[in-house]
Amino acid sequence: MAYFIIIWVLLGIHSVYYLVRSVTRDYNMTADATTIKASYAYGPVTVGYSSTEYDNENTAADQDQDVESYNISYTVTDSISVSYGSETISEPNDTDDQDIEVSGIKASYTTGGMTISGAMIDADNTAMGTATTEDKQHWNLAASFAF
């Protein structure tokens, strides 16, 4: 069963989204997933926020998960845009785990049928621990062409 509410308003609010649903996964256990998302655009700037809470009926410490993310994007010109985003994933009932933290910046340039884009993404504690091998970085440079 799912319940959701979607709201669009013309005063700059791009969207507001709220969803509650029950999910049946492994071993026929049910979990409740609750998500709220919102974005706001004003001129060349767009800001977004999302929060998800996953509550499993299994009481083990590593079964529940919270995800919180935000982003901001800026359209410099019709050809150039820049954005930054961050996300934190946590297991609220597991005190031994470290939160996964991911952040990144992205930029793109478009002219005619060509787009050049680049991204730098940094992820810490990817396995919810503190070992240095759990910290990852990703760089990306891409070019695409439309004919």
mmCIF file with all atom_site columns, C-alpha atoms in Angstrom, residues 1-137:
data_model
loop_
_atom_site.group_PDB
_atom_site.id
_atom_site.type_symbol
_atom_site.label_atom_id
_atom_site.label_alt_id
_atom_site.label_comp_id
_atom_site.label_asym_id
_atom_site.label_entity_id
_atom_site.label_seq_id
_atom_site.pdbx_PDB_ins_code
_atom_site.Cartn_x
_atom_site.Cartn_y
_atom_site.Cartn_z
_atom_site.occupancy
_atom_site.B_iso_or_equiv
_atom_site.pdbx_formal_charge
_atom_site.auth_seq_id
_atom_site.auth_comp_id
_atom_site.auth_asym_id
_atom_site.auth_atom_id
_atom_site.pdbx_PDB_model_num
ATOM 1   C CA . MET A 1 1   ? 0.000  0.000   0.000   1.00 0.00 ? 1   MET A CA 1
ATOM 2   C CA . ALA A 1 2   ? 1.362  3.435   -0.866  1.00 0.00 ? 2   ALA A CA 1
ATOM 3   C CA . TYR A 1 3   ? 0.248  6.965   -0.127  1.00 0.00 ? 3   TYR A CA 1
ATOM 4   C CA . PHE A 1 4   ? 1.670  9.965   -1.892  1.00 0.00 ? 4   PHE A CA 1
ATOM 5   C CA . ILE A 1 5   ? 1.108  13.647  -2.287  1.00 0.00 ? 5   ILE A CA 1
ATOM 6   C CA . ILE A 1 6   ? 2.510  15.733  -5.121  1.00 0.00 ? 6   ILE A CA 1
ATOM 7   C CA . ILE A 1 7   ? 2.203  19.541  -5.086  1.00 0.00 ? 7   ILE A CA 1
ATOM 8   C CA . TRP A 1 8   ? 3.148  21.979  -7.840  1.00 0.00 ? 8   TRP A CA 1
ATOM 9   C CA . VAL A 1 9   ? 2.883  25.697  -7.206  1.00 0.00 ? 9   VAL A CA 1
ATOM 10  C CA . LEU A 1 10  ? 3.692  28.458  -9.688  1.00 0.00 ? 10  LEU A CA 1
ATOM 11  C CA . LEU A 1 11  ? 5.558  30.639  -7.190  1.00 0.00 ? 11  LEU A CA 1
ATOM 12  C CA . GLY A 1 12  ? 8.952  29.101  -7.881  1.00 0.00 ? 12  GLY A CA 1
ATOM 13  C CA . ILE A 1 13  ? 8.399  25.808  -6.094  1.00 0.00 ? 13  ILE A CA 1
ATOM 14  C CA . HIS A 1 14  ? 9.291  23.258  -8.691  1.00 0.00 ? 14  HIS A CA 1
ATOM 15  C CA . SER A 1 15  ? 7.830  20.305  -6.825  1.00 0.00 ? 15  SER A CA 1
ATOM 16  C CA . VAL A 1 16  ? 7.103  18.821  -3.429  1.00 0.00 ? 16  VAL A CA 1
ATOM 17  C CA . TYR A 1 17  ? 6.758  15.059  -3.173  1.00 0.00 ? 17  TYR A CA 1
ATOM 18  C CA . TYR A 1 18  ? 5.828  12.896  -0.205  1.00 0.00 ? 18  TYR A CA 1
ATOM 19  C CA . LEU A 1 19  ? 5.542  9.103   -0.329  1.00 0.00 ? 19  LEU A CA 1
ATOM 20  C CA . VAL A 1 20  ? 4.833  6.465   2.320   1.00 0.00 ? 20  VAL A CA 1
ATOM 21  C CA . ARG A 1 21  ? 4.781  2.818   1.305   1.00 0.00 ? 21  ARG A CA 1
ATOM 22  C CA . SER A 1 22  ? 5.172  -0.664  2.727   1.00 0.00 ? 22  SER A CA 1
ATOM 23  C CA . VAL A 1 23  ? 7.746  -2.920  1.119   1.00 0.00 ? 23  VAL A CA 1
ATOM 24  C CA . THR A 1 24  ? 8.030  -6.692  1.478   1.00 0.00 ? 24  THR A CA 1
ATOM 25  C CA . ARG A 1 25  ? 11.594 -7.909  1.006   1.00 0.00 ? 25  ARG A CA 1
ATOM 26  C CA . ASP A 1 26  ? 13.760 -10.793 2.144   1.00 0.00 ? 26  ASP A CA 1
ATOM 27  C CA . TYR A 1 27  ? 12.185 -13.453 4.382   1.00 0.00 ? 27  TYR A CA 1
ATOM 28  C CA . ASN A 1 28  ? 8.707  -11.916 3.966   1.00 0.00 ? 28  ASN A CA 1
ATOM 29  C CA . MET A 1 29  ? 9.518  -9.053  6.318   1.00 0.00 ? 29  MET A CA 1
ATOM 30  C CA . THR A 1 30  ? 7.760  -5.773  5.802   1.00 0.00 ? 30  THR A CA 1
ATOM 31  C CA . ALA A 1 31  ? 9.349  -2.352  5.971   1.00 0.00 ? 31  ALA A CA 1
ATOM 32  C CA . ASP A 1 32  ? 7.951  1.156   5.778   1.00 0.00 ? 32  ASP A CA 1
ATOM 33  C CA . ALA A 1 33  ? 9.679  3.569   3.441   1.00 0.00 ? 33  ALA A CA 1
ATOM 34  C CA . THR A 1 34  ? 8.934  7.279   3.794   1.00 0.00 ? 34  THR A CA 1
ATOM 35  C CA . THR A 1 35  ? 10.315 9.827   1.333   1.00 0.00 ? 35  THR A CA 1
ATOM 36  C CA . ILE A 1 36  ? 9.930  13.574  1.069   1.00 0.00 ? 36  ILE A CA 1
ATOM 37  C CA . LYS A 1 37  ? 11.453 15.551  -1.780  1.00 0.00 ? 37  LYS A CA 1
ATOM 38  C CA . ALA A 1 38  ? 11.296 19.220  -2.628  1.00 0.00 ? 38  ALA A CA 1
ATOM 39  C CA . SER A 1 39  ? 12.927 21.477  -5.177  1.00 0.00 ? 39  SER A CA 1
ATOM 40  C CA . TYR A 1 40  ? 12.790 25.208  -5.651  1.00 0.00 ? 40  TYR A CA 1
ATOM 41  C CA . ALA A 1 41  ? 13.822 27.176  -8.722  1.00 0.00 ? 41  ALA A CA 1
ATOM 42  C CA . TYR A 1 42  ? 14.354 30.904  -8.899  1.00 0.00 ? 42  TYR A CA 1
ATOM 43  C CA . GLY A 1 43  ? 15.951 32.331  -12.009 1.00 0.00 ? 43  GLY A CA 1
ATOM 44  C CA . PRO A 1 44  ? 19.120 30.408  -12.817 1.00 0.00 ? 44  PRO A CA 1
ATOM 45  C CA . VAL A 1 45  ? 19.331 28.666  -9.413  1.00 0.00 ? 45  VAL A CA 1
ATOM 46  C CA . THR A 1 46  ? 17.621 25.400  -8.463  1.00 0.00 ? 46  THR A CA 1
ATOM 47  C CA . VAL A 1 47  ? 17.862 23.880  -4.983  1.00 0.00 ? 47  VAL A CA 1
ATOM 48  C CA . GLY A 1 48  ? 16.668 20.394  -4.085  1.00 0.00 ? 48  GLY A CA 1
ATOM 49  C CA . TYR A 1 49  ? 16.333 18.356  -0.894  1.00 0.00 ? 49  TYR A CA 1
ATOM 50  C CA . SER A 1 50  ? 15.374 14.739  -0.263  1.00 0.00 ? 50  SER A CA 1
ATOM 51  C CA . SER A 1 51  ? 14.960 12.646  2.870   1.00 0.00 ? 51  SER A CA 1
ATOM 52  C CA . THR A 1 52  ? 14.156 8.929   2.978   1.00 0.00 ? 52  THR A CA 1
ATOM 53  C CA . GLU A 1 53  ? 13.574 6.784   6.054   1.00 0.00 ? 53  GLU A CA 1
ATOM 54  C CA . TYR A 1 54  ? 13.476 2.995   5.678   1.00 0.00 ? 54  TYR A CA 1
ATOM 55  C CA . ASP A 1 55  ? 12.152 1.204   8.776   1.00 0.00 ? 55  ASP A CA 1
ATOM 56  C CA . ASN A 1 56  ? 12.257 -2.595  8.731   1.00 0.00 ? 56  ASN A CA 1
ATOM 57  C CA . GLU A 1 57  ? 10.192 -4.705  11.124  1.00 0.00 ? 57  GLU A CA 1
ATOM 58  C CA . ASN A 1 58  ? 13.357 -6.737  11.727  1.00 0.00 ? 58  ASN A CA 1
ATOM 59  C CA . THR A 1 59  ? 14.899 -5.238  14.870  1.00 0.00 ? 59  THR A CA 1
ATOM 60  C CA . ALA A 1 60  ? 18.533 -5.963  13.931  1.00 0.00 ? 60  ALA A CA 1
ATOM 61  C CA . ALA A 1 61  ? 20.643 -2.816  14.186  1.00 0.00 ? 61  ALA A CA 1
ATOM 62  C CA . ASP A 1 62  ? 21.655 -2.742  10.515  1.00 0.00 ? 62  ASP A CA 1
ATOM 63  C CA . GLN A 1 63  ? 18.136 -3.061  9.031   1.00 0.00 ? 63  GLN A CA 1
ATOM 64  C CA . ASP A 1 64  ? 16.938 0.559   9.175   1.00 0.00 ? 64  ASP A CA 1
ATOM 65  C CA . GLN A 1 65  ? 18.434 3.214   6.935   1.00 0.00 ? 65  GLN A CA 1
ATOM 66  C CA . ASP A 1 66  ? 18.131 6.983   6.563   1.00 0.00 ? 66  ASP A CA 1
ATOM 67  C CA . VAL A 1 67  ? 19.200 8.855   3.425   1.00 0.00 ? 67  VAL A CA 1
ATOM 68  C CA . GLU A 1 68  ? 19.413 12.640  3.301   1.00 0.00 ? 68  GLU A CA 1
ATOM 69  C CA . SER A 1 69  ? 20.539 14.564  0.230   1.00 0.00 ? 69  SER A CA 1
ATOM 70  C CA . TYR A 1 70  ? 20.574 18.047  -1.207  1.00 0.00 ? 70  TYR A CA 1
ATOM 71  C CA . ASN A 1 71  ? 21.757 19.708  -4.385  1.00 0.00 ? 71  ASN A CA 1
ATOM 72  C CA . ILE A 1 72  ? 22.125 23.133  -5.890  1.00 0.00 ? 72  ILE A CA 1
ATOM 73  C CA . SER A 1 73  ? 22.567 23.975  -9.540  1.00 0.00 ? 73  SER A CA 1
ATOM 74  C CA . TYR A 1 74  ? 23.336 27.228  -11.273 1.00 0.00 ? 74  TYR A CA 1
ATOM 75  C CA . THR A 1 75  ? 22.852 27.935  -14.954 1.00 0.00 ? 75  THR A CA 1
ATOM 76  C CA . VAL A 1 76  ? 25.567 30.483  -15.714 1.00 0.00 ? 76  VAL A CA 1
ATOM 77  C CA . THR A 1 77  ? 24.488 30.990  -19.342 1.00 0.00 ? 77  THR A CA 1
ATOM 78  C CA . ASP A 1 78  ? 22.442 29.027  -21.855 1.00 0.00 ? 78  ASP A CA 1
ATOM 79  C CA . SER A 1 79  ? 25.661 27.064  -22.529 1.00 0.00 ? 79  SER A CA 1
ATOM 80  C CA . ILE A 1 80  ? 27.262 26.636  -19.086 1.00 0.00 ? 80  ILE A CA 1
ATOM 81  C CA . SER A 1 81  ? 25.872 25.031  -15.934 1.00 0.00 ? 81  SER A CA 1
ATOM 82  C CA . VAL A 1 82  ? 27.398 24.007  -12.605 1.00 0.00 ? 82  VAL A CA 1
ATOM 83  C CA . SER A 1 83  ? 25.934 21.851  -9.836  1.00 0.00 ? 83  SER A CA 1
ATOM 84  C CA . TYR A 1 84  ? 26.896 20.518  -6.413  1.00 0.00 ? 84  TYR A CA 1
ATOM 85  C CA . GLY A 1 85  ? 25.264 17.722  -4.451  1.00 0.00 ? 85  GLY A CA 1
ATOM 86  C CA . SER A 1 86  ? 25.711 15.863  -1.184  1.00 0.00 ? 86  SER A CA 1
ATOM 87  C CA . GLU A 1 87  ? 24.189 12.708  0.273   1.00 0.00 ? 87  GLU A CA 1
ATOM 88  C CA . THR A 1 88  ? 24.475 11.020  3.664   1.00 0.00 ? 88  THR A CA 1
ATOM 89  C CA . ILE A 1 89  ? 23.407 7.419   4.264   1.00 0.00 ? 89  ILE A CA 1
ATOM 90  C CA . SER A 1 90  ? 23.136 6.237   7.861   1.00 0.00 ? 90  SER A CA 1
ATOM 91  C CA . GLU A 1 91  ? 21.884 3.285   9.865   1.00 0.00 ? 91  GLU A CA 1
ATOM 92  C CA . PRO A 1 92  ? 20.348 5.071   12.872  1.00 0.00 ? 92  PRO A CA 1
ATOM 93  C CA . ASN A 1 93  ? 20.161 2.000   15.137  1.00 0.00 ? 93  ASN A CA 1
ATOM 94  C CA . ASP A 1 94  ? 23.712 0.778   14.488  1.00 0.00 ? 94  ASP A CA 1
ATOM 95  C CA . THR A 1 95  ? 26.112 2.786   16.654  1.00 0.00 ? 95  THR A CA 1
ATOM 96  C CA . ASP A 1 96  ? 29.213 0.976   15.297  1.00 0.00 ? 96  ASP A CA 1
ATOM 97  C CA . ASP A 1 97  ? 28.784 2.150   11.713  1.00 0.00 ? 97  ASP A CA 1
ATOM 98  C CA . GLN A 1 98  ? 30.046 5.371   10.214  1.00 0.00 ? 98  GLN A CA 1
ATOM 99  C CA . ASP A 1 99  ? 27.760 7.319   7.886   1.00 0.00 ? 99  ASP A CA 1
ATOM 100 C CA . ILE A 1 100 ? 28.401 7.081   4.158   1.00 0.00 ? 100 ILE A CA 1
ATOM 101 C CA . GLU A 1 101 ? 28.977 10.584  2.830   1.00 0.00 ? 101 GLU A CA 1
ATOM 102 C CA . VAL A 1 102 ? 29.019 11.324  -0.891  1.00 0.00 ? 102 VAL A CA 1
ATOM 103 C CA . SER A 1 103 ? 29.502 14.748  -2.445  1.00 0.00 ? 103 SER A CA 1
ATOM 104 C CA . GLY A 1 104 ? 30.257 15.939  -5.927  1.00 0.00 ? 104 GLY A CA 1
ATOM 105 C CA . ILE A 1 105 ? 30.501 18.857  -8.285  1.00 0.00 ? 105 ILE A CA 1
ATOM 106 C CA . LYS A 1 106 ? 29.592 18.783  -11.947 1.00 0.00 ? 106 LYS A CA 1
ATOM 107 C CA . ALA A 1 107 ? 29.928 21.255  -14.801 1.00 0.00 ? 107 ALA A CA 1
ATOM 108 C CA . SER A 1 108 ? 28.924 21.217  -18.448 1.00 0.00 ? 108 SER A CA 1
ATOM 109 C CA . TYR A 1 109 ? 29.353 23.349  -21.552 1.00 0.00 ? 109 TYR A CA 1
ATOM 110 C CA . THR A 1 110 ? 27.061 22.986  -24.565 1.00 0.00 ? 110 THR A CA 1
ATOM 111 C CA . THR A 1 111 ? 27.481 24.559  -27.976 1.00 0.00 ? 111 THR A CA 1
ATOM 112 C CA . GLY A 1 112 ? 25.548 23.484  -31.037 1.00 0.00 ? 112 GLY A CA 1
ATOM 113 C CA . GLY A 1 113 ? 25.355 19.696  -30.956 1.00 0.00 ? 113 GLY A CA 1
ATOM 114 C CA . MET A 1 114 ? 28.363 19.224  -28.665 1.00 0.00 ? 114 MET A CA 1
ATOM 115 C CA . THR A 1 115 ? 28.450 18.940  -24.875 1.00 0.00 ? 115 THR A CA 1
ATOM 116 C CA . ILE A 1 116 ? 31.578 18.727  -22.739 1.00 0.00 ? 116 ILE A CA 1
ATOM 117 C CA . SER A 1 117 ? 31.052 17.814  -19.098 1.00 0.00 ? 117 SER A CA 1
ATOM 118 C CA . GLY A 1 118 ? 33.136 16.972  -16.087 1.00 0.00 ? 118 GLY A CA 1
ATOM 119 C CA . ALA A 1 119 ? 32.472 15.675  -12.591 1.00 0.00 ? 119 ALA A CA 1
ATOM 120 C CA . MET A 1 120 ? 34.430 15.193  -9.360  1.00 0.00 ? 120 MET A CA 1
ATOM 121 C CA . ILE A 1 121 ? 32.806 12.897  -6.801  1.00 0.00 ? 121 ILE A CA 1
ATOM 122 C CA . ASP A 1 122 ? 34.116 12.028  -3.337  1.00 0.00 ? 122 ASP A CA 1
ATOM 123 C CA . ALA A 1 123 ? 32.681 9.169   -1.240  1.00 0.00 ? 123 ALA A CA 1
ATOM 124 C CA . ASP A 1 124 ? 33.725 8.516   2.372   1.00 0.00 ? 124 ASP A CA 1
ATOM 125 C CA . ASN A 1 125 ? 33.094 5.388   4.458   1.00 0.00 ? 125 ASN A CA 1
ATOM 126 C CA . THR A 1 126 ? 31.531 3.491   1.536   1.00 0.00 ? 126 THR A CA 1
ATOM 127 C CA . ALA A 1 127 ? 31.198 0.295   3.610   1.00 0.00 ? 127 ALA A CA 1
ATOM 128 C CA . MET A 1 128 ? 30.144 2.213   6.766   1.00 0.00 ? 128 MET A CA 1
ATOM 129 C CA . GLY A 1 129 ? 33.575 1.813   8.364   1.00 0.00 ? 129 GLY A CA 1
ATOM 130 C CA . THR A 1 130 ? 36.675 3.957   8.827   1.00 0.00 ? 130 THR A CA 1
ATOM 131 C CA . ALA A 1 131 ? 39.292 2.089   6.768   1.00 0.00 ? 131 ALA A CA 1
ATOM 132 C CA . THR A 1 132 ? 41.061 4.307   4.238   1.00 0.00 ? 132 THR A CA 1
ATOM 133 C CA . THR A 1 133 ? 40.168 1.810   1.487   1.00 0.00 ? 133 THR A CA 1
ATOM 134 C CA . GLU A 1 134 ? 36.509 2.784   1.991   1.00 0.00 ? 134 GLU A CA 1
ATOM 135 C CA . ASP A 1 135 ? 37.132 6.334   0.780   1.00 0.00 ? 135 ASP A CA 1
ATOM 136 C CA . LYS A 1 136 ? 36.686 6.653   -3.004  1.00 0.00 ? 136 LYS A CA 1
ATOM 137 C CA . GLN A 1 137 ? 37.138 9.424   -5.534  1.00 0.00 ? 137 GLN A CA 1
#
